[in-house]
mmCIF file of C-alpha atoms (C1' of nucleotides) in Angstrom:
data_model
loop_
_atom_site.group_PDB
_atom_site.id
_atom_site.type_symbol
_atom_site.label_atom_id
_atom_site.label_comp_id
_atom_site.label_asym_id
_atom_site.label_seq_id
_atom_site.Cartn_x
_atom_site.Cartn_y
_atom_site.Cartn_z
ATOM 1 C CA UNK A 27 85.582 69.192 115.804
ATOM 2 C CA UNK A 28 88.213 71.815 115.762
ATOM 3 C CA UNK A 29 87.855 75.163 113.684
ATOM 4 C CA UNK A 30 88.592 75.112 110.207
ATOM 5 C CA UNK A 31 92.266 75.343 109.292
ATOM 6 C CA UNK A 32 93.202 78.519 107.644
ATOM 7 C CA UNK A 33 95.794 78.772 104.875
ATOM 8 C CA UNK A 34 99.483 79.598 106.787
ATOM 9 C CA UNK A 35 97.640 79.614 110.367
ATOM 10 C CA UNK A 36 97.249 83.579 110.453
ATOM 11 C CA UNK A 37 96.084 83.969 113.722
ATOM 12 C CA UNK A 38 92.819 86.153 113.855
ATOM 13 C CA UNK A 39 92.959 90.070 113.800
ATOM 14 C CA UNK A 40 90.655 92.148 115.935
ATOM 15 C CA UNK A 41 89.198 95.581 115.766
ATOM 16 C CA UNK A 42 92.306 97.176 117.148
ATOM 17 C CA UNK A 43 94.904 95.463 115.022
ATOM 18 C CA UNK A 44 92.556 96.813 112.028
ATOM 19 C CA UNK A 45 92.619 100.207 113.322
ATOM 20 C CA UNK A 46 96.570 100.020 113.607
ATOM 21 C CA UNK A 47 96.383 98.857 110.138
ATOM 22 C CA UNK A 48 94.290 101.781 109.283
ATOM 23 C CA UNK A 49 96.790 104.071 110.613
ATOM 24 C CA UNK A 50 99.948 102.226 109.305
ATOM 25 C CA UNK A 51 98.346 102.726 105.933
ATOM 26 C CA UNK A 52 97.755 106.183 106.049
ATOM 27 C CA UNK A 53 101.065 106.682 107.015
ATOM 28 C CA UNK A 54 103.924 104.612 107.517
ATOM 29 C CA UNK A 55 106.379 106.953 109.438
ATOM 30 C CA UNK A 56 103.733 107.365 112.248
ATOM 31 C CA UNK A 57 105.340 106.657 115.641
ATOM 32 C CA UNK A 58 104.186 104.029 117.356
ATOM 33 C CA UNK A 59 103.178 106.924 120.612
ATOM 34 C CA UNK A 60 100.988 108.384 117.769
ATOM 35 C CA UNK A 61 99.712 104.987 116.814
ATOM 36 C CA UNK A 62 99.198 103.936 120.311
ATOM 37 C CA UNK A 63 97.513 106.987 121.334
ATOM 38 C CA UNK A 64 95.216 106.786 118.269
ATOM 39 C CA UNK A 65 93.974 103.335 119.437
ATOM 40 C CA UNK A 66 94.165 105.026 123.386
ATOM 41 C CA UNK A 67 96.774 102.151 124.393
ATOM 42 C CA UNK A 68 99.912 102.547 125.589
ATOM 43 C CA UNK A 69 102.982 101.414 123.128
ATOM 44 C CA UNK A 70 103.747 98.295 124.184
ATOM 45 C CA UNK A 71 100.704 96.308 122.929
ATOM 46 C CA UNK A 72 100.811 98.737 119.956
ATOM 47 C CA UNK A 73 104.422 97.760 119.564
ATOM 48 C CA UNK A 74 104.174 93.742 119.539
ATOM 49 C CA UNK A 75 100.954 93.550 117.331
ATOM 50 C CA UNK A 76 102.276 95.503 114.538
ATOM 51 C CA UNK A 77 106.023 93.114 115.011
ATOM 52 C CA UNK A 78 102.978 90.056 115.214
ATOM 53 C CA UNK A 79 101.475 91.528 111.646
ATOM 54 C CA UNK A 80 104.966 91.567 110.072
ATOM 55 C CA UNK A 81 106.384 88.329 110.980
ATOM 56 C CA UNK A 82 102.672 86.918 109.586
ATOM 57 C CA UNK A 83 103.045 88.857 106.674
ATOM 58 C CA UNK A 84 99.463 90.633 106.919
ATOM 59 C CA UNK A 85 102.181 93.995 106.619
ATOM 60 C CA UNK A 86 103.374 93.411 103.227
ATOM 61 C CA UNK A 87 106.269 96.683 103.221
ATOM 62 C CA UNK A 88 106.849 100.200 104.448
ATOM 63 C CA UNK A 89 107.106 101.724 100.855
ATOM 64 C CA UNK A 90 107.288 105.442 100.156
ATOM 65 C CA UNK A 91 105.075 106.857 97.095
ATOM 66 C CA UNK A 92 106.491 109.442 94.923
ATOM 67 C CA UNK A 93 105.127 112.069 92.154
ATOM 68 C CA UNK A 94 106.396 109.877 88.960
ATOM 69 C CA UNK A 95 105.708 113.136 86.571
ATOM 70 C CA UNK A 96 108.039 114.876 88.614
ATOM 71 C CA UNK A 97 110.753 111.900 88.880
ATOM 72 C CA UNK A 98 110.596 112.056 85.142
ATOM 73 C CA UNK A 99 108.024 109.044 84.697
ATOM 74 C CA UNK A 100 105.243 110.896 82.958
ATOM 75 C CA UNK A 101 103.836 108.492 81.064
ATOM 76 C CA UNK A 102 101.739 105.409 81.751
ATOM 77 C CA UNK A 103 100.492 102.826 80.345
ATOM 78 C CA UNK A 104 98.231 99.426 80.061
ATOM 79 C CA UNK A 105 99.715 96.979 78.100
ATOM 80 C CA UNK A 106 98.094 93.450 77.319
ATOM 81 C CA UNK A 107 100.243 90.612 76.087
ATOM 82 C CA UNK A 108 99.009 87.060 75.048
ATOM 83 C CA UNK A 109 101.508 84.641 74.803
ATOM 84 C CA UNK A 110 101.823 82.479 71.446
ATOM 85 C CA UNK A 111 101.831 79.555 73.430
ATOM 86 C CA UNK A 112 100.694 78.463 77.001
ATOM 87 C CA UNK A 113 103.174 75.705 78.364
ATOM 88 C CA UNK A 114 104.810 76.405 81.653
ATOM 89 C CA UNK A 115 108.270 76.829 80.452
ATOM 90 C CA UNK A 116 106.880 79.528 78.148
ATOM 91 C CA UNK A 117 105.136 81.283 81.182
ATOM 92 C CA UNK A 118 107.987 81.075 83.695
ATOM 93 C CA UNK A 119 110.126 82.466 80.923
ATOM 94 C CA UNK A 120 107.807 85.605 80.655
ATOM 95 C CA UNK A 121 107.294 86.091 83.906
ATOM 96 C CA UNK A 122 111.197 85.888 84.727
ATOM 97 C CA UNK A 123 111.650 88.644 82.296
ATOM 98 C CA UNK A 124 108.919 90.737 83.217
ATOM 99 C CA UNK A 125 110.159 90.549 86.897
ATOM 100 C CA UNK A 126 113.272 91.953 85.899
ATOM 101 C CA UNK A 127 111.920 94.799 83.626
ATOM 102 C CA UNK A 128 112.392 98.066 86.046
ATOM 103 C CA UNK A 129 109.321 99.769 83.572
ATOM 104 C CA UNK A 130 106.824 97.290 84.906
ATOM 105 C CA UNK A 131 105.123 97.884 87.874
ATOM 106 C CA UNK A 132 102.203 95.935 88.196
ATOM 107 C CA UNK A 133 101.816 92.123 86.374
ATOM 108 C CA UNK A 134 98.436 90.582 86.524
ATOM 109 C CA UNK A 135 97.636 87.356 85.239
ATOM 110 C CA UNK A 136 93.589 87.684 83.660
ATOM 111 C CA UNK A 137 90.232 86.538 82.159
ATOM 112 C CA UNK A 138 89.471 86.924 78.775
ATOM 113 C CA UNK A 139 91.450 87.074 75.761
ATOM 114 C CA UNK A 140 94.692 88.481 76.341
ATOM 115 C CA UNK A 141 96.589 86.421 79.374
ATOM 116 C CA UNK A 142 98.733 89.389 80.828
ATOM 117 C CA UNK A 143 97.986 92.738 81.966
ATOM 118 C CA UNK A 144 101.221 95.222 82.779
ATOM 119 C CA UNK A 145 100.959 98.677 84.119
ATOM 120 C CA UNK A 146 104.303 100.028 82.637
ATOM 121 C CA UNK A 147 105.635 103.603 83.017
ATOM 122 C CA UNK A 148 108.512 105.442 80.731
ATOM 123 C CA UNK A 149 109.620 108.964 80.752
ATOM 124 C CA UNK A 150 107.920 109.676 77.286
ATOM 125 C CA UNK A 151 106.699 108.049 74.211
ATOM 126 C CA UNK A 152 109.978 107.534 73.094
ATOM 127 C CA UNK A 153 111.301 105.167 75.576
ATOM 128 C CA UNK A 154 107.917 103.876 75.741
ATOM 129 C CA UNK A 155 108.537 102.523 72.307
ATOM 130 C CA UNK A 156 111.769 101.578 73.060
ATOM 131 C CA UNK A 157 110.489 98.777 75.948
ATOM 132 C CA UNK A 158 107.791 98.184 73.616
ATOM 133 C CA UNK A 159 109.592 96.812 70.398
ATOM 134 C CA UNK A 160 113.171 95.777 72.046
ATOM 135 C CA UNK A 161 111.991 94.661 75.840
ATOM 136 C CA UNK A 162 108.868 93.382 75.420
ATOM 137 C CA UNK A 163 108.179 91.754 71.959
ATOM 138 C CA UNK A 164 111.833 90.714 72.488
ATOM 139 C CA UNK A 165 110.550 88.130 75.272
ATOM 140 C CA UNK A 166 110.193 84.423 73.366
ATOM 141 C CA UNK A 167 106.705 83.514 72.939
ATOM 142 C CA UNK A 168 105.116 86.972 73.183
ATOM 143 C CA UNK A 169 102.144 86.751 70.937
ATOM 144 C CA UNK A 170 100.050 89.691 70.906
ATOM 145 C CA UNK A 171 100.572 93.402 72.526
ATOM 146 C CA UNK A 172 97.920 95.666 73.077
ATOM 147 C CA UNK A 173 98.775 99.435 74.426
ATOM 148 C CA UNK A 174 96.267 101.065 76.316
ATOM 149 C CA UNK A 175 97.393 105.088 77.072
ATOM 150 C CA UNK A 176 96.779 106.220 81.176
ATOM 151 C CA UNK A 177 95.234 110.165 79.759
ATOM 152 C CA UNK A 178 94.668 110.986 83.790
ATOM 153 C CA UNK A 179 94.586 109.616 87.016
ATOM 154 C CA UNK A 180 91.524 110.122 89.003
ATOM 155 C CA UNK A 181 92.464 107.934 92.131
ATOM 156 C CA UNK A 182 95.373 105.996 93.515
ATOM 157 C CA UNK A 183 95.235 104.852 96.750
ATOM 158 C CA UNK A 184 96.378 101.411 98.001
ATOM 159 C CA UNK A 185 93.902 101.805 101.628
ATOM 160 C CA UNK A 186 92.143 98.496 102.234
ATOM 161 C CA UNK A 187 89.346 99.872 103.958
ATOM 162 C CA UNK A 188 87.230 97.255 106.461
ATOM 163 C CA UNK B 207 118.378 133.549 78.067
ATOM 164 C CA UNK B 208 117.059 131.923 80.969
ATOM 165 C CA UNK B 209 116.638 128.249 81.637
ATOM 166 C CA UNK B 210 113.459 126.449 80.404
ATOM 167 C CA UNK B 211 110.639 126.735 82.706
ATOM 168 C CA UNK B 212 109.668 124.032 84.564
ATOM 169 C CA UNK B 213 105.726 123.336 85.980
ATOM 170 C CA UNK B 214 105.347 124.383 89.114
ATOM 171 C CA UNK B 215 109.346 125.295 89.873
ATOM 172 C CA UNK B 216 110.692 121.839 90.804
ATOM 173 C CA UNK B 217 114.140 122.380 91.754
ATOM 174 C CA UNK B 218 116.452 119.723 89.724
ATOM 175 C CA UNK B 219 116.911 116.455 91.819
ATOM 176 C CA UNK B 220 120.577 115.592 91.410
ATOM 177 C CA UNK B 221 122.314 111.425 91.805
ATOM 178 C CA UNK B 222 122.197 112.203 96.147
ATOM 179 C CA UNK B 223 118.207 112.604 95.796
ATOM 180 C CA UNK B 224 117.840 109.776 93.839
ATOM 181 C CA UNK B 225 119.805 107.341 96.119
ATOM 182 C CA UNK B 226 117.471 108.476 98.861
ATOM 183 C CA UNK B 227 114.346 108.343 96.992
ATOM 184 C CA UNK B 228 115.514 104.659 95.949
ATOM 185 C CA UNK B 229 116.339 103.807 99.986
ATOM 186 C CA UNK B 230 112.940 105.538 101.209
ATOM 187 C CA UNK B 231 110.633 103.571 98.291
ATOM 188 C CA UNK B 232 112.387 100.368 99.300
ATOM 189 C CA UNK B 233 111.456 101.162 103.190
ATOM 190 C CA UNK B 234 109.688 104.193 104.799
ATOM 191 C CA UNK B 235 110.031 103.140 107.840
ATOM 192 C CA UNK B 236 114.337 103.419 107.275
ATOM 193 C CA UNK B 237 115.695 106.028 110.126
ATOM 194 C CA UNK B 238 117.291 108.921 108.715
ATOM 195 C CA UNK B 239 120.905 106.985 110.130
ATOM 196 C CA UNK B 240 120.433 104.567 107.918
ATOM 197 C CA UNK B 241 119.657 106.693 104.630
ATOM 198 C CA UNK B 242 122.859 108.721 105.653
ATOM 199 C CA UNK B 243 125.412 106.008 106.048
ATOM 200 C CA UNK B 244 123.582 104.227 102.298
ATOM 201 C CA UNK B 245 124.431 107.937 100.795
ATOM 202 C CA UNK B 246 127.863 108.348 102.577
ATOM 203 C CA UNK B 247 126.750 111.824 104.631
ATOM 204 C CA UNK B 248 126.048 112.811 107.619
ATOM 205 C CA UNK B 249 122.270 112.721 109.110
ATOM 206 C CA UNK B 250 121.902 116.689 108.665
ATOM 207 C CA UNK B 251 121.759 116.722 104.599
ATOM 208 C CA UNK B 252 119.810 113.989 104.162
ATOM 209 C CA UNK B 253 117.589 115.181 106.468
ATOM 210 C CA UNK B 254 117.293 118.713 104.638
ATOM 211 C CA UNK B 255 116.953 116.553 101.403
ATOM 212 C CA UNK B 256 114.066 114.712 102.587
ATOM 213 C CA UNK B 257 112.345 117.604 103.898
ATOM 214 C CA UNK B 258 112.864 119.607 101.062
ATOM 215 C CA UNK B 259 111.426 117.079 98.522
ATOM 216 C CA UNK B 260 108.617 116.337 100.851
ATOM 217 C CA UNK B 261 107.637 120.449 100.685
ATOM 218 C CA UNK B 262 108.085 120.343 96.867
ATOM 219 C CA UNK B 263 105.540 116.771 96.344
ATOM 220 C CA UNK B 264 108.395 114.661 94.730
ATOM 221 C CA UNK B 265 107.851 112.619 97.811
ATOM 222 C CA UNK B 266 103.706 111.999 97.952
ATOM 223 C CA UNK B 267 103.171 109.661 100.620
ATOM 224 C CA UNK B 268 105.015 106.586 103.063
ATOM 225 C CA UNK B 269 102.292 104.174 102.705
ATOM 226 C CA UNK B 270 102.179 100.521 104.509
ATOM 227 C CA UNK B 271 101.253 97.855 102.133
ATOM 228 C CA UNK B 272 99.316 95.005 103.366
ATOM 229 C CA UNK B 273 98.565 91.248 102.464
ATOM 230 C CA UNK B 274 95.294 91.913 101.130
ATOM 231 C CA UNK B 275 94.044 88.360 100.925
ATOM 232 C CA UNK B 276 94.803 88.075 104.692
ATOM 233 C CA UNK B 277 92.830 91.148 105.991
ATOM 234 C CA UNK B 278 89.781 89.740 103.819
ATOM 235 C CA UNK B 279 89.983 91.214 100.040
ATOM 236 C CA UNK B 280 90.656 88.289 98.555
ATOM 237 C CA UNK B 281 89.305 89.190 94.986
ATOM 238 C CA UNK B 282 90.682 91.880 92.281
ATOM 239 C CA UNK B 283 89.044 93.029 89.649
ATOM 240 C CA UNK B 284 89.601 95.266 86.510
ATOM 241 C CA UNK B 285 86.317 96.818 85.476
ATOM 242 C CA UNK B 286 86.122 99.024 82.567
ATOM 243 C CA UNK B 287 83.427 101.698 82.772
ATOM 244 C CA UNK B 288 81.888 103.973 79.961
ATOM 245 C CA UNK B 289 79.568 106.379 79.900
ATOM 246 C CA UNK B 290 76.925 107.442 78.220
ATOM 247 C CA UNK B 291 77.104 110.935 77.905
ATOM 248 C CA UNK B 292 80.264 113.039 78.412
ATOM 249 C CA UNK B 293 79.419 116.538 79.324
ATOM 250 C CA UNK B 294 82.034 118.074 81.861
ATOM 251 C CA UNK B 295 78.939 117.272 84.325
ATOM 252 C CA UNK B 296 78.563 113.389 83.827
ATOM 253 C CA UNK B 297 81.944 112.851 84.314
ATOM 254 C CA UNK B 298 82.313 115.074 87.506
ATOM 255 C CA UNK B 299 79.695 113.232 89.000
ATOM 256 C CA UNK B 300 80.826 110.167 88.279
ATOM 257 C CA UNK B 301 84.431 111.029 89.669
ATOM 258 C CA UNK B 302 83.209 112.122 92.877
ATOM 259 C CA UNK B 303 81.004 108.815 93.223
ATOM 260 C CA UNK B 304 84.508 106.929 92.670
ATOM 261 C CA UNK B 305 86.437 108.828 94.917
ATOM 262 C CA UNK B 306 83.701 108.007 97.711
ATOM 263 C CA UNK B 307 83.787 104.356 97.273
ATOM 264 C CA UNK B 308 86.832 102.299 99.228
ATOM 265 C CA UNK B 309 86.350 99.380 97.077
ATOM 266 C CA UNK B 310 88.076 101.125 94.229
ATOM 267 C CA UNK B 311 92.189 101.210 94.783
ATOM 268 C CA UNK B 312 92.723 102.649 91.307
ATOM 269 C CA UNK B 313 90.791 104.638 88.323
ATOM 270 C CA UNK B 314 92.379 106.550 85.287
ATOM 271 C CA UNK B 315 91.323 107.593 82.244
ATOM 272 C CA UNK B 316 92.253 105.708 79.601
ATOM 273 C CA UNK B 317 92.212 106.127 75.341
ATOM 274 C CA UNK B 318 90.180 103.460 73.313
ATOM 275 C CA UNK B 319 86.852 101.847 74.050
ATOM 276 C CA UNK B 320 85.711 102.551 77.239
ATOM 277 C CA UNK B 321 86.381 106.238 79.403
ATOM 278 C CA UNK B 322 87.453 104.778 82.766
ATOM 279 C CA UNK B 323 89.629 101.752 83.763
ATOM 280 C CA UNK B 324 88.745 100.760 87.293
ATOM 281 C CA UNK B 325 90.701 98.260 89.952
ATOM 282 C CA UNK B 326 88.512 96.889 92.449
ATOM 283 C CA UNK B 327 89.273 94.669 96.085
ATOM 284 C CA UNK B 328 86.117 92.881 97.467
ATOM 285 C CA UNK B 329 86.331 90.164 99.922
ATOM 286 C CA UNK B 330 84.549 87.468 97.175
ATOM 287 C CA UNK B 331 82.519 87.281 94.277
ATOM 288 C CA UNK B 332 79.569 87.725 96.607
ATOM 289 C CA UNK B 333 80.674 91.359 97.225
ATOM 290 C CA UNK B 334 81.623 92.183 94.445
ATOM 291 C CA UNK B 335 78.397 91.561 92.659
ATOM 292 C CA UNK B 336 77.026 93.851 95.149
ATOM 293 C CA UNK B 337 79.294 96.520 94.109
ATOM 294 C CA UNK B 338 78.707 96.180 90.513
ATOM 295 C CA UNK B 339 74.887 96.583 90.758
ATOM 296 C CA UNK B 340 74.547 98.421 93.625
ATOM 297 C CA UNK B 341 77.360 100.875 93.959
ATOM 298 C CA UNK B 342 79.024 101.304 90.327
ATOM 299 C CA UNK B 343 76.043 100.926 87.818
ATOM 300 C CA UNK B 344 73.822 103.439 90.365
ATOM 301 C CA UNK B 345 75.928 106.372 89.549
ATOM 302 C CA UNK B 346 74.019 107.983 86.796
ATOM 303 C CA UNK B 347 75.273 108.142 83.404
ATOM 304 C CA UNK B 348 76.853 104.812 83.633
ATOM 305 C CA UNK B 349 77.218 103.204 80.407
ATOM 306 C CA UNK B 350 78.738 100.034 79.616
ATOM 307 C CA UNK B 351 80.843 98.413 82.308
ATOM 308 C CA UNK B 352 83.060 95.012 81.417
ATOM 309 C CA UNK B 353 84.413 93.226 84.637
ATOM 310 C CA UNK B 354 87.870 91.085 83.998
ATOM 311 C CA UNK B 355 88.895 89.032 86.634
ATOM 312 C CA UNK B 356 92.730 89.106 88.153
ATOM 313 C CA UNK B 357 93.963 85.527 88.414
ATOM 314 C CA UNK B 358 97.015 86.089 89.863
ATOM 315 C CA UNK B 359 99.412 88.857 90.652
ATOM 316 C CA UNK B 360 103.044 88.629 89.180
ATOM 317 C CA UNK B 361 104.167 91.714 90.295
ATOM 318 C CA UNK B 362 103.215 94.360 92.584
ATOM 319 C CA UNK B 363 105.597 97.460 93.178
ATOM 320 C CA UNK B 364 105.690 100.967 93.156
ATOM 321 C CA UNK B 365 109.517 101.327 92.818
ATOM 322 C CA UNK B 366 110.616 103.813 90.401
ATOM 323 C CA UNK B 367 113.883 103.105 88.999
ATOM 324 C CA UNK B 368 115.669 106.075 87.330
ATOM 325 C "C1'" DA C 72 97.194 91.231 127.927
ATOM 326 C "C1'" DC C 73 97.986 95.914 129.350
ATOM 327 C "C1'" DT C 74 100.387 99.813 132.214
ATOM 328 C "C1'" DG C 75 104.264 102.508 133.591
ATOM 329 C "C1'" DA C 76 108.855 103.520 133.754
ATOM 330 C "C1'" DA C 77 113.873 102.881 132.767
ATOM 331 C "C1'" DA C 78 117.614 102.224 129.369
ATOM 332 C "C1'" DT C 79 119.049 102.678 124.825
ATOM 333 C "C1'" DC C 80 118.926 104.606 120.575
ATOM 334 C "C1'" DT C 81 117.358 108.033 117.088
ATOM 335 C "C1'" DC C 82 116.077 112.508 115.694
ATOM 336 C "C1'" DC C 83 116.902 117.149 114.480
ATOM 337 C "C1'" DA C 84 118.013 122.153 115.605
ATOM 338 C "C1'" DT C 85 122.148 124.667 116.645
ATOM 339 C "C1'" DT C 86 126.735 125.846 116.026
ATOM 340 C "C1'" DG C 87 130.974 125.772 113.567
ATOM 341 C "C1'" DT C 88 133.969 124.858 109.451
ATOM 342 C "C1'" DA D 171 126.592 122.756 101.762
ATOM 343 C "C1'" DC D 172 128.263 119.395 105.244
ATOM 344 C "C1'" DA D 173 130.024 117.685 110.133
ATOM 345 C "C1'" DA D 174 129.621 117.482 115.064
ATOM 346 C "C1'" DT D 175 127.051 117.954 119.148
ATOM 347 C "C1'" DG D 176 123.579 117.493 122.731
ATOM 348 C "C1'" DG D 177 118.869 117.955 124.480
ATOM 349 C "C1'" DA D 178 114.308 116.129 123.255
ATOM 350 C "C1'" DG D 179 111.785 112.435 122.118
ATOM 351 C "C1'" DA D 180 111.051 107.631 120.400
ATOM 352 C "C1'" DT D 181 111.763 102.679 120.786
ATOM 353 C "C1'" DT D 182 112.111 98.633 123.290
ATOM 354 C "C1'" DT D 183 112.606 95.922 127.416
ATOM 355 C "C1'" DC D 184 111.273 94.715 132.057
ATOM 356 C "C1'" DA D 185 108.745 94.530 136.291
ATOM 357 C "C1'" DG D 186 104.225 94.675 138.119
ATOM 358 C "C1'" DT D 187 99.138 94.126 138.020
#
DNA sequence: ACTGAAATCTCCATTGT
DNA sequence: ACAATGGAGATTTCAGT
């Protein structure tokens, strides 16, 4: 009997490829002769397993993270959306617009009674507003919008920890 | 009269620093060649630029982002947390206890029902319900906590467009 | 699959405009 | 405040074990 197929044949990862991850994580712009002496290998393993993780796509993207109060994004906020109806042309029209909406950040799809959750960001309440009543609500078959205000962020991290 | 004050003396990022901050969020890992030639200047501004909004926190950290589902956190979940008292002590506690745990990515403070909006990776359901009544509900002064599930994920960046 | 070293390319401090 | 330069250091490839 062979092993059990895996979805997109990722081949395996092993303690050393997690602790590369670990590092990667922590920070991108490492050098691979910090990486590599961090694992105590030289850089040519180091090198091909992290080029192995991105052609499988375990490394998503090298993204940089900046201060969004002092890039003149100060405000945050949750905002649930139902949708007034729940046919597949009516989703893939939401989502399509919602893709292309620069304020949205993160797009979850959910249990319970709303179908959407959006973490948006906007300079102030103001342009808040603005996405609010002309971006958002202005999306066919938007149904209900529910604004939840970020007050503080205790924690942010995006560290998968194994 | 003098110019408006600004927290914490950021010094004003002109249309240069925001074509580098857009280059850097799309990749951290871009060499500082390849900023320089997307800016049209040579490597030795840029580089200054960088450093300079590194020093002063615009830039917070180059993070790698991973697949989660293939390094084993398959599940997401949004958990909403109250609690039951909220003297400047109950909520300190309960901070630090969230700042320990690697299971949650995110928490802020949020107006409306509950204090705390939580998201949480686990591997499966399994784990999760390990975390719920092991981990989160142990910290004392935990209140109500409401678990919604994430179904899918329609959008994931961290891109801030100005 | 890893080591060690060579070739190429990138970084970044200095100097000059 | 930016360009050009060159030594230092990183990346990447190749031979060897």
């Amino acid at each position: 009997m062979a092993k059990a197929p895996q979805k997109e044949e990722t081949p395996a990862l092993d303690r050393i490829d997690l602790e590369i991850l670990k590092l990667l994580q922590q920070n991108a712009r490492a050098t691979i002769k910090e990486i590599a002496a961090g694992v105590h290998l030289s850089t040519t393993p180091v090198h091909e397993r992290i080029k192995r993780m991105e052609e499988s796509g375990v490394i998503r993207q090298y993204v940089t993270l900046l201060n969004a109060s002092k890039v003149g994004k100060g405000l945050m906020v949750i905002c649930y959306v139902s949708l007034r109806q729940h046919s597949r042309h009516a989703g893939d029209k939401f989502i399509k617009s919602i893709l292309e909406m620069n304020e949205v950040l993160e797009c979850l799809t959910i249990s319970g009674e709303f179908d959407f959750l959006l973490k948006v960001v906007a300079a102030n309440m103001d342009e808040y507003y603005h996405f609010h009543v002309n971006k958002l609500s202005a999306i066919e078959n938007v149904g209900n919008v529910q604004s939840v205000f970020v007050m503080g962020v205790i924690k942010q991290t995006h560290q998968l920890v194994f």
